[in-house]
């Protein structure tokens, strides 16, 4: 007990305890504010599609900032959602076609941003629609035809089925085939297919394979406005004649198509610094994706299925933070991380500094109280002749220590009161025979 009091009255012990507590708190906060990962994985699509091409370009941009992006080829949106929702897959990000996902089934996913339009291109053989003047203008014309509606796991399949159902075309009304783009191209050339759905950005390399198919045309969606009103995730996009290929004159006239938005989706616990890095890189990449969209239109917060991630919403509205705008990525990360720790500590320390004078006064009182405790012991043993020599020795030690105590002017009275009381005890001992 005596040892405990010794430390209780010792200001150095109290200061050391406070610094230890501060260090522990800093360490805990450092763990609770982890840095972004240096390696991430992204699910895309077929190597011939723009999802994959976008992933590769993003990989190149992120590598310049010391972040390794692994791009995974998949069957498309449905596969990507399955991988992203599987905690064992290792997938951190995925490209997702607008309108495909039932968001209720994926409560832990968020949108980072819409990246580009992905029109629904319906390629058809002109000869298959001779009775309609060689043109496909409404989907109801596909009844009885051989149609590729997209491969399993793809966003094309999900969207084409939705559009066909809305057009009053039941599953048995067409000869539907679930083919990959390359398979659909092969069957269009051989005449085994009359039409093929494919959802892809205008810049997607896979579209170039359709250009050389003899007698091929692109559908003009006469009912585009009606579809867009019924499905909010779809936009009506105008495609000028020859936009896809001036050489092959595709499309052969101005047409209008439907376009969902390709969205980058992630887990809701994504590191905020990674959001800033990816969006910054995306702005640079998307400057070249301008055939169907205005420069600067994407990344966008419009046409998203999943809720927009909080930090992404701030970035899209206000741009990068001051740190990420003026410092290299990892420098900004560590400075930002340090600030996230220091600010909570300041919230704790500012009240402490406010009460510092009171704390200093308390420490002084504790120090003086310790002396008064020793004086009480001396007075208690004053009448014991066997303790006389020890009493004077202890009193000498007390006087020496009291003489070394430094106080402010405001606390001088308490120190001089103590010195007077020490003198009173000495006088009392001197008068005892």
CSV table of C-alpha atoms in Angstrom, one decimal:
chain,number,residue,atom,x,y,z
A,1,UNK,CA,0.0,0.0,0.0
A,2,UNK,CA,2.8,2.3,0.9
A,3,UNK,CA,4.5,1.6,-2.5
A,4,UNK,CA,1.2,2.4,-4.3
A,5,UNK,CA,1.0,5.7,-2.6
A,6,UNK,CA,4.5,6.5,-3.6
A,7,UNK,CA,3.6,6.1,-7.3
A,8,UNK,CA,0.3,7.9,-6.8
A,9,UNK,CA,2.1,11.0,-5.5
A,10,UNK,CA,4.9,10.8,-8.1
A,11,UNK,CA,4.2,13.1,-11.1
A,12,UNK,CA,6.7,11.3,-13.3
A,13,UNK,CA,4.9,8.0,-12.8
A,14,UNK,CA,1.6,9.7,-13.7
A,15,UNK,CA,3.2,11.2,-16.8
A,16,UNK,CA,4.7,7.9,-17.8
A,17,UNK,CA,1.4,6.1,-17.4
A,18,UNK,CA,-0.4,8.7,-19.5
A,19,UNK,CA,2.2,8.4,-22.3
A,20,UNK,CA,1.9,4.6,-22.2
A,21,UNK,CA,-1.9,4.9,-22.5
A,22,UNK,CA,-1.5,7.3,-25.4
A,23,UNK,CA,0.9,4.9,-27.2
A,24,UNK,CA,-1.5,2.0,-26.7
A,25,UNK,CA,-4.4,4.1,-28.1
A,26,UNK,CA,-2.4,5.2,-31.1
A,27,UNK,CA,-1.5,1.6,-31.8
A,28,UNK,CA,-5.1,0.5,-31.6
A,29,UNK,CA,-6.2,3.2,-34.0
A,30,UNK,CA,-3.3,2.4,-36.4
A,31,UNK,CA,-4.7,-1.1,-36.6
A,32,UNK,CA,-8.3,0.0,-37.0
A,33,UNK,CA,-7.3,2.3,-40.0
A,34,UNK,CA,-5.6,-0.2,-42.3
A,35,UNK,CA,-3.7,0.9,-45.5
A,36,UNK,CA,-5.1,0.0,-48.9
A,37,UNK,CA,-3.9,-3.3,-50.4
A,38,UNK,CA,-1.0,-3.3,-52.8
A,39,UNK,CA,-2.6,-6.2,-54.9
A,40,UNK,CA,-6.3,-6.3,-56.0
A,41,UNK,CA,-8.2,-8.5,-58.4
A,42,UNK,CA,-10.9,-7.5,-60.8
A,43,UNK,CA,-13.5,-9.6,-62.7
A,44,UNK,CA,-14.1,-8.4,-66.3
A,45,UNK,CA,-15.4,-10.4,-69.2
A,46,UNK,CA,-14.3,-11.9,-72.5
A,47,UNK,CA,-10.7,-10.9,-73.6
A,48,UNK,CA,-12.3,-9.5,-76.8
A,49,UNK,CA,-14.7,-7.3,-74.8
A,50,UNK,CA,-14.3,-3.8,-73.4
A,51,UNK,CA,-14.6,-4.9,-69.8
A,52,UNK,CA,-11.4,-6.8,-70.2
A,53,UNK,CA,-9.7,-4.1,-72.2
A,54,UNK,CA,-10.7,-1.5,-69.6
A,55,UNK,CA,-9.3,-3.8,-66.9
A,56,UNK,CA,-6.0,-4.0,-68.7
A,57,UNK,CA,-5.7,-0.3,-69.1
A,58,UNK,CA,-6.6,0.2,-65.5
A,59,UNK,CA,-3.9,-2.3,-64.6
A,60,UNK,CA,-1.4,-0.2,-66.4
A,61,UNK,CA,-2.4,3.0,-64.7
A,62,UNK,CA,-2.4,1.5,-61.2
A,63,UNK,CA,1.0,-0.1,-61.7
A,64,UNK,CA,2.4,3.4,-61.9
A,65,UNK,CA,1.2,4.1,-58.4
A,66,UNK,CA,2.6,0.8,-57.0
A,67,UNK,CA,-0.7,-1.1,-57.0
A,68,UNK,CA,-0.9,-4.5,-58.8
A,69,UNK,CA,-4.2,-5.2,-60.5
A,70,UNK,CA,-4.9,-8.7,-61.6
A,71,UNK,CA,-7.5,-8.9,-64.4
A,72,UNK,CA,-9.7,-12.0,-64.5
A,73,UNK,CA,-11.5,-13.0,-67.7
A,74,UNK,CA,-15.1,-14.2,-67.1
A,75,UNK,CA,-18.3,-15.0,-69.0
A,76,UNK,CA,-19.7,-11.6,-68.1
A,77,UNK,CA,-21.9,-9.8,-65.6
A,78,UNK,CA,-23.6,-12.7,-63.9
A,79,UNK,CA,-20.3,-14.5,-63.4
A,80,UNK,CA,-18.8,-11.3,-62.1
A,81,UNK,CA,-21.6,-10.8,-59.5
A,82,UNK,CA,-21.2,-14.4,-58.3
A,83,UNK,CA,-17.5,-14.0,-57.9
A,84,UNK,CA,-17.7,-10.7,-56.2
A,85,UNK,CA,-20.3,-12.0,-53.7
A,86,UNK,CA,-18.2,-15.1,-52.9
A,87,UNK,CA,-15.7,-14.2,-50.1
A,88,UNK,CA,-13.4,-17.1,-51.2
A,89,UNK,CA,-13.0,-15.9,-54.8
A,90,UNK,CA,-10.5,-13.1,-54.0
A,91,UNK,CA,-12.3,-10.7,-56.3
A,92,UNK,CA,-12.3,-7.1,-55.1
A,93,UNK,CA,-13.9,-5.3,-58.0
A,94,UNK,CA,-16.1,-6.3,-61.0
A,95,UNK,CA,-17.6,-4.8,-64.1
A,96,UNK,CA,-21.3,-5.1,-64.1
A,97,UNK,CA,-23.9,-4.3,-66.8
A,98,UNK,CA,-26.7,-2.0,-65.7
A,99,UNK,CA,-30.1,-3.6,-65.1
A,100,UNK,CA,-28.9,-7.1,-64.7
A,101,UNK,CA,-28.5,-7.5,-60.9
A,102,UNK,CA,-31.2,-7.9,-58.4
A,103,UNK,CA,-29.6,-5.6,-55.7
A,104,UNK,CA,-31.6,-7.3,-52.9
A,105,UNK,CA,-29.5,-10.4,-53.4
A,106,UNK,CA,-26.2,-8.4,-53.0
A,107,UNK,CA,-26.6,-6.1,-49.9
A,108,UNK,CA,-22.9,-5.8,-49.4
A,109,UNK,CA,-22.0,-4.4,-52.8
A,110,UNK,CA,-21.7,-0.7,-53.8
A,111,UNK,CA,-21.1,1.2,-57.1
A,112,UNK,CA,-17.8,3.0,-57.6
A,113,UNK,CA,-19.1,4.7,-60.8
A,114,UNK,CA,-20.7,4.2,-64.1
A,115,UNK,CA,-17.8,3.9,-66.7
A,116,UNK,CA,-19.3,3.9,-70.2
A,117,UNK,CA,-22.4,3.2,-72.2
A,118,UNK,CA,-22.9,-0.4,-73.4
A,119,UNK,CA,-25.5,-0.4,-76.2
A,120,UNK,CA,-27.6,-3.3,-77.1
A,121,UNK,CA,-26.5,-4.1,-80.7
A,122,UNK,CA,-28.9,-6.4,-82.6
A,123,UNK,CA,-27.1,-7.6,-85.7
A,124,UNK,CA,-29.3,-9.3,-88.3
A,125,UNK,CA,-29.0,-10.8,-91.8
A,126,UNK,CA,-30.9,-8.5,-94.2
A,127,UNK,CA,-32.1,-11.5,-96.2
A,128,UNK,CA,-33.9,-13.0,-93.1
A,129,UNK,CA,-36.3,-10.0,-93.1
A,130,UNK,CA,-37.2,-9.7,-96.8
A,131,UNK,CA,-40.9,-9.6,-95.9
A,132,UNK,CA,-40.3,-6.5,-93.7
A,133,UNK,CA,-38.4,-4.7,-96.4
A,134,UNK,CA,-35.1,-6.1,-95.2
A,135,UNK,CA,-35.1,-4.1,-92.0
A,136,UNK,CA,-35.5,-5.1,-88.3
A,137,UNK,CA,-37.1,-2.2,-86.5
A,138,UNK,CA,-39.1,-3.8,-83.6
A,139,UNK,CA,-38.3,-6.9,-81.6
A,140,UNK,CA,-41.6,-8.5,-82.4
A,141,UNK,CA,-40.3,-9.1,-85.9
A,142,UNK,CA,-38.0,-11.8,-84.3
A,143,UNK,CA,-40.8,-14.3,-83.8
A,144,UNK,CA,-40.0,-17.6,-85.4
A,145,UNK,CA,-36.4,-16.5,-86.1
A,146,UNK,CA,-33.1,-18.2,-85.1
A,147,UNK,CA,-31.6,-15.7,-82.6
A,148,UNK,CA,-28.5,-15.7,-80.4
A,149,UNK,CA,-29.5,-14.1,-77.1
A,150,UNK,CA,-26.1,-14.2,-75.3
A,151,UNK,CA,-24.1,-16.9,-73.5
A,152,UNK,CA,-24.8,-18.1,-69.9
A,153,UNK,CA,-23.3,-15.8,-67.3
A,154,UNK,CA,-23.4,-12.8,-69.5
A,155,UNK,CA,-25.3,-9.5,-69.1
A,156,UNK,CA,-26.3,-9.9,-72.8
A,157,UNK,CA,-28.4,-12.9,-71.9
A,158,UNK,CA,-30.1,-11.2,-69.0
A,159,UNK,CA,-30.9,-8.0,-70.9
A,160,UNK,CA,-32.0,-9.7,-74.1
A,161,UNK,CA,-34.5,-11.9,-72.2
A,162,UNK,CA,-35.9,-8.8,-70.4
A,163,UNK,CA,-36.4,-7.0,-73.7
A,164,UNK,CA,-37.9,-9.9,-75.4
A,165,UNK,CA,-40.3,-10.5,-72.6
A,166,UNK,CA,-41.3,-6.8,-72.6
A,167,UNK,CA,-41.9,-7.1,-76.3
A,168,UNK,CA,-44.4,-10.0,-75.8
A,169,UNK,CA,-42.1,-12.7,-77.2
A,170,UNK,CA,-42.3,-15.9,-75.1
A,171,UNK,CA,-39.4,-18.3,-74.9
A,172,UNK,CA,-40.9,-20.6,-77.4
A,173,UNK,CA,-41.7,-17.9,-80.0
A,174,UNK,CA,-38.1,-17.8,-81.3
A,175,UNK,CA,-35.4,-20.3,-81.9
A,176,UNK,CA,-33.2,-18.9,-79.1
A,177,UNK,CA,-29.5,-20.0,-78.9
A,178,UNK,CA,-27.2,-19.0,-76.0
A,179,UNK,CA,-24.0,-18.4,-77.8
A,180,UNK,CA,-20.8,-16.6,-77.1
A,181,UNK,CA,-20.0,-13.7,-79.5
A,182,UNK,CA,-17.5,-15.7,-81.6
A,183,UNK,CA,-20.0,-18.6,-82.0
A,184,UNK,CA,-22.8,-16.1,-83.0
A,185,UNK,CA,-20.5,-14.6,-85.7
A,186,UNK,CA,-19.8,-18.0,-87.1
A,187,UNK,CA,-23.5,-19.0,-87.2
A,188,UNK,CA,-24.4,-15.6,-88.8
A,189,UNK,CA,-21.9,-16.2,-91.6
A,190,UNK,CA,-23.1,-19.8,-92.2
A,191,UNK,CA,-26.8,-18.7,-92.2
A,192,UNK,CA,-27.7,-20.7,-89.2
A,193,UNK,CA,-28.7,-17.5,-87.3
A,194,UNK,CA,-31.0,-14.7,-88.4
A,195,UNK,CA,-30.0,-12.2,-85.6
A,196,UNK,CA,-27.7,-11.9,-82.6
A,197,UNK,CA,-27.9,-9.7,-79.5
A,198,UNK,CA,-24.6,-8.4,-78.1
A,199,UNK,CA,-24.2,-5.8,-75.4
A,200,UNK,CA,-20.8,-4.0,-75.8
A,201,UNK,CA,-19.4,-0.5,-75.9
A,202,UNK,CA,-18.8,1.0,-79.3
A,203,UNK,CA,-15.0,0.7,-78.7
A,204,UNK,CA,-15.2,-3.0,-77.9
A,205,UNK,CA,-12.8,-5.0,-80.2
A,206,UNK,CA,-15.4,-7.8,-80.5
A,207,UNK,CA,-17.7,-5.6,-82.6
A,208,UNK,CA,-15.1,-5.4,-85.4
A,209,UNK,CA,-15.6,-9.1,-86.1
A,210,UNK,CA,-19.2,-8.4,-87.2
A,211,UNK,CA,-18.2,-5.8,-89.8
A,212,UNK,CA,-17.2,-8.2,-92.6
A,213,UNK,CA,-20.2,-10.5,-92.3
A,214,UNK,CA,-22.0,-10.3,-95.8
A,215,UNK,CA,-25.4,-8.8,-95.7
A,216,UNK,CA,-25.2,-7.8,-92.1
A,217,UNK,CA,-27.1,-4.8,-90.6
A,218,UNK,CA,-27.8,-3.2,-87.3
A,219,UNK,CA,-31.3,-2.9,-85.8
A,220,UNK,CA,-32.7,0.6,-85.3
A,221,UNK,CA,-34.9,0.6,-82.1
A,222,UNK,CA,-38.0,2.4,-83.2
A,223,UNK,CA,-39.4,1.9,-79.7
A,224,UNK,CA,-36.3,3.1,-77.9
A,225,UNK,CA,-38.1,5.8,-76.0
A,226,UNK,CA,-40.7,3.4,-74.7
A,227,UNK,CA,-38.1,0.9,-73.5
A,228,UNK,CA,-36.1,3.7,-71.8
A,229,UNK,CA,-39.3,4.9,-70.0
A,230,UNK,CA,-40.1,1.4,-68.7
A,231,UNK,CA,-36.5,0.5,-67.7
A,232,UNK,CA,-34.8,3.5,-66.0
A,233,UNK,CA,-31.4,1.8,-66.2
A,234,UNK,CA,-31.6,2.1,-70.1
A,235,UNK,CA,-30.7,5.2,-72.0
A,236,UNK,CA,-31.6,6.0,-75.6
A,237,UNK,CA,-28.4,6.7,-77.6
A,238,UNK,CA,-28.2,8.0,-81.1
A,239,UNK,CA,-25.6,6.4,-83.4
A,240,UNK,CA,-24.7,8.4,-86.5
A,241,UNK,CA,-24.3,6.6,-89.8
A,242,UNK,CA,-20.8,5.0,-90.2
A,243,UNK,CA,-19.9,5.6,-86.5
A,244,UNK,CA,-18.8,2.0,-85.9
A,245,UNK,CA,-17.0,1.7,-89.2
A,246,UNK,CA,-16.7,4.3,-91.9
A,247,UNK,CA,-15.1,1.7,-94.2
A,248,UNK,CA,-18.0,-0.8,-94.0
A,249,UNK,CA,-20.6,2.0,-93.5
A,250,UNK,CA,-22.0,0.6,-90.3
A,251,UNK,CA,-24.6,1.5,-89.4
A,252,UNK,CA,-25.9,2.3,-92.8
A,253,UNK,CA,-28.1,5.1,-91.5
A,254,UNK,CA,-28.6,7.0,-88.3
A,255,UNK,CA,-30.1,4.7,-85.8
A,256,UNK,CA,-31.1,4.7,-82.1
A,257,UNK,CA,-30.1,2.0,-79.7
A,258,UNK,CA,-30.7,1.2,-76.0
A,259,UNK,CA,-27.7,1.4,-73.6
A,260,UNK,CA,-27.3,0.3,-70.0
A,261,UNK,CA,-24.3,1.7,-68.1
A,262,UNK,CA,-21.3,-0.4,-67.5
A,263,UNK,CA,-20.6,0.0,-63.7
A,264,UNK,CA,-17.6,-0.7,-61.6
A,265,UNK,CA,-18.8,-2.5,-58.4
A,266,UNK,CA,-17.0,-3.3,-55.2
A,267,UNK,CA,-17.5,-4.5,-51.6
A,268,UNK,CA,-18.9,-1.9,-49.3
A,269,UNK,CA,-15.8,-2.1,-47.0
A,270,UNK,CA,-13.5,-0.9,-49.8
A,271,UNK,CA,-10.6,1.3,-48.6
A,272,UNK,CA,-11.4,5.0,-49.4
A,273,UNK,CA,-7.9,5.6,-50.8
A,274,UNK,CA,-8.4,2.8,-53.4
A,275,UNK,CA,-11.7,4.5,-54.5
A,276,UNK,CA,-9.8,7.8,-55.1
A,277,UNK,CA,-7.0,6.0,-57.0
A,278,UNK,CA,-9.3,4.0,-59.3
A,279,UNK,CA,-11.5,7.0,-60.1
A,280,UNK,CA,-8.5,9.2,-60.9
A,281,UNK,CA,-7.1,6.5,-63.2
A,282,UNK,CA,-10.6,6.0,-64.9
A,283,UNK,CA,-10.8,9.7,-65.8
A,284,UNK,CA,-7.6,9.4,-67.8
A,285,UNK,CA,-8.7,6.1,-69.5
A,286,UNK,CA,-12.2,7.2,-70.4
A,287,UNK,CA,-11.0,10.3,-72.3
A,288,UNK,CA,-10.6,8.0,-75.3
A,289,UNK,CA,-14.1,6.4,-75.0
A,290,UNK,CA,-15.9,9.3,-76.8
A,291,UNK,CA,-17.7,7.8,-79.7
A,292,UNK,CA,-21.1,7.5,-78.0
A,293,UNK,CA,-20.5,9.8,-75.0
A,294,UNK,CA,-19.3,13.3,-74.3
A,295,UNK,CA,-15.8,13.8,-73.0
A,296,UNK,CA,-16.0,14.1,-69.3
A,297,UNK,CA,-19.4,12.4,-69.1
A,298,UNK,CA,-17.9,9.4,-67.4
A,299,UNK,CA,-17.2,8.3,-64.7
A,300,UNK,CA,-20.7,9.1,-63.7
A,301,UNK,CA,-23.1,8.6,-60.8
A,302,UNK,CA,-26.1,8.2,-63.2
A,303,UNK,CA,-27.8,4.9,-64.1
A,304,UNK,CA,-26.4,2.8,-61.2
A,305,UNK,CA,-28.1,-0.2,-59.8
A,306,UNK,CA,-26.1,-0.5,-56.6
A,307,UNK,CA,-25.9,2.4,-54.1
A,308,UNK,CA,-23.0,4.8,-54.7
A,309,UNK,CA,-20.1,4.3,-52.3
A,310,UNK,CA,-19.8,7.4,-50.0
A,311,UNK,CA,-16.2,8.3,-50.9
A,312,UNK,CA,-17.0,7.8,-54.6
A,313,UNK,CA,-19.9,10.2,-54.3
A,314,UNK,CA,-17.7,12.8,-52.8
A,315,UNK,CA,-15.0,12.3,-55.4
A,316,UNK,CA,-17.5,12.5,-58.4
A,317,UNK,CA,-18.9,15.7,-56.9
A,318,UNK,CA,-15.8,17.5,-55.7
A,319,UNK,CA,-12.8,15.7,-57.2
A,320,UNK,CA,-9.9,14.2,-55.4
A,321,UNK,CA,-9.0,15.3,-51.8
A,322,UNK,CA,-6.4,17.9,-51.1
A,323,UNK,CA,-3.8,15.2,-50.2
A,324,UNK,CA,-4.4,13.1,-53.3
A,325,UNK,CA,-4.4,16.2,-55.5
A,326,UNK,CA,-1.0,17.4,-54.3
A,327,UNK,CA,0.9,14.3,-53.1
A,328,UNK,CA,1.9,11.0,-54.6
A,329,UNK,CA,-0.6,8.2,-53.9
A,330,UNK,CA,1.2,6.3,-51.1
A,331,UNK,CA,2.4,9.5,-49.5
A,332,UNK,CA,-1.1,10.8,-49.4
A,333,UNK,CA,-2.3,7.4,-48.0
A,334,UNK,CA,0.1,7.5,-45.1
A,335,UNK,CA,-0.4,11.2,-44.3
A,336,UNK,CA,-4.2,10.7,-44.5
A,337,UNK,CA,-3.9,7.6,-42.3
A,338,UNK,CA,-1.9,9.5,-39.7
A,339,UNK,CA,-4.4,12.3,-39.7
A,340,UNK,CA,-7.3,9.9,-39.2
A,341,UNK,CA,-5.5,8.7,-36.0
A,342,UNK,CA,-4.3,12.1,-34.8
A,343,UNK,CA,-7.6,13.8,-35.0
A,344,UNK,CA,-9.4,11.4,-32.6
A,345,UNK,CA,-6.4,11.7,-30.3
A,346,UNK,CA,-6.7,15.5,-30.4
A,347,UNK,CA,-10.4,15.2,-29.4
A,348,UNK,CA,-9.1,13.4,-26.3
A,349,UNK,CA,-6.2,15.6,-25.7
A,350,UNK,CA,-7.8,19.1,-26.1
A,351,UNK,CA,-10.0,18.7,-23.1
A,352,UNK,CA,-7.0,17.3,-21.2
A,353,UNK,CA,-5.0,20.5,-22.0
A,354,UNK,CA,-8.0,22.6,-21.0
A,355,UNK,CA,-7.8,21.0,-17.5
A,356,UNK,CA,-4.0,20.9,-17.4
A,357,UNK,CA,-3.7,23.8,-14.9
A,358,UNK,CA,-6.1,22.0,-12.6
A,359,UNK,CA,-4.2,18.7,-13.1
A,360,UNK,CA,-0.9,20.5,-12.3
A,361,UNK,CA,-2.5,21.9,-9.1
A,362,UNK,CA,-3.7,18.4,-8.3
A,363,UNK,CA,-0.2,17.0,-8.7
A,364,UNK,CA,1.2,19.7,-6.4
A,365,UNK,CA,-1.5,18.9,-3.8
A,366,UNK,CA,-0.6,15.2,-4.0
A,367,UNK,CA,3.0,16.0,-3.4
A,368,UNK,CA,2.2,18.3,-0.5
A,369,UNK,CA,-0.2,15.8,0.9
A,370,UNK,CA,2.5,13.2,0.9
A,371,UNK,CA,4.6,15.5,3.1
A,372,UNK,CA,1.7,16.1,5.5
A,373,UNK,CA,1.3,12.3,5.8
A,374,UNK,CA,4.9,12.1,6.9
A,375,UNK,CA,4.5,15.0,9.3
A,376,UNK,CA,1.5,13.2,10.9
A,377,UNK,CA,3.6,10.2,11.5
A,378,UNK,CA,6.3,12.3,13.2
A,379,UNK,CA,3.8,14.0,15.4
A,380,UNK,CA,2.3,10.7,16.3
A,381,UNK,CA,5.7,9.4,17.4
A,382,UNK,CA,6.8,12.7,19.0
A,383,UNK,CA,6.3,11.5,22.7
A,384,UNK,CA,8.1,8.2,22.1
A,385,UNK,CA,11.7,8.8,23.3
A,386,UNK,CA,13.0,5.8,21.2
A,387,UNK,CA,11.8,7.6,18.1
A,388,UNK,CA,13.2,11.0,18.9
A,389,UNK,CA,16.4,10.6,16.8
A,390,UNK,CA,14.5,9.1,13.9
A,391,UNK,CA,11.9,11.9,14.0
A,392,UNK,CA,14.6,14.6,13.7
A,393,UNK,CA,16.3,12.7,10.9
A,394,UNK,CA,13.0,12.3,9.0
A,395,UNK,CA,12.2,16.0,9.6
A,396,UNK,CA,15.6,17.0,8.2
A,397,UNK,CA,14.8,15.0,5.0
A,398,UNK,CA,11.4,16.6,4.7
A,399,UNK,CA,12.8,20.1,5.0
A,400,UNK,CA,15.4,19.4,2.3
A,401,UNK,CA,12.7,18.0,-0.1
A,402,UNK,CA,10.3,20.9,0.6
A,403,UNK,CA,13.1,23.4,0.0
A,404,UNK,CA,13.6,21.8,-3.5
A,405,UNK,CA,9.9,22.0,-4.5
A,406,UNK,CA,9.3,24.6,-7.3
A,407,UNK,CA,5.9,26.1,-7.7
A,408,UNK,CA,4.3,28.9,-9.7
A,409,UNK,CA,3.5,32.3,-8.1
A,410,UNK,CA,-0.2,31.3,-7.8
A,411,UNK,CA,0.8,28.2,-5.7
A,412,UNK,CA,3.5,29.9,-3.6
A,413,UNK,CA,1.1,30.3,-0.6
A,414,UNK,CA,0.5,26.6,-0.3
A,415,UNK,CA,4.2,25.9,-0.3
A,416,UNK,CA,4.9,28.6,2.3
A,417,UNK,CA,2.1,27.2,4.5
A,418,UNK,CA,3.7,23.8,4.3
A,419,UNK,CA,7.1,25.2,5.3
A,420,UNK,CA,5.5,26.9,8.2
A,421,UNK,CA,3.8,23.7,9.3
A,422,UNK,CA,7.2,21.9,9.1
A,423,UNK,CA,8.7,24.6,11.3
A,424,UNK,CA,5.8,24.1,13.8
A,425,UNK,CA,6.5,20.4,14.0
A,426,UNK,CA,10.2,21.1,14.6
A,427,UNK,CA,9.4,23.6,17.4
A,428,UNK,CA,7.1,21.0,19.0
A,429,UNK,CA,9.8,18.3,18.9
A,430,UNK,CA,12.4,20.8,20.4
A,431,UNK,CA,10.1,21.5,23.4
A,432,UNK,CA,9.5,17.8,24.2
A,433,UNK,CA,12.1,16.6,26.8
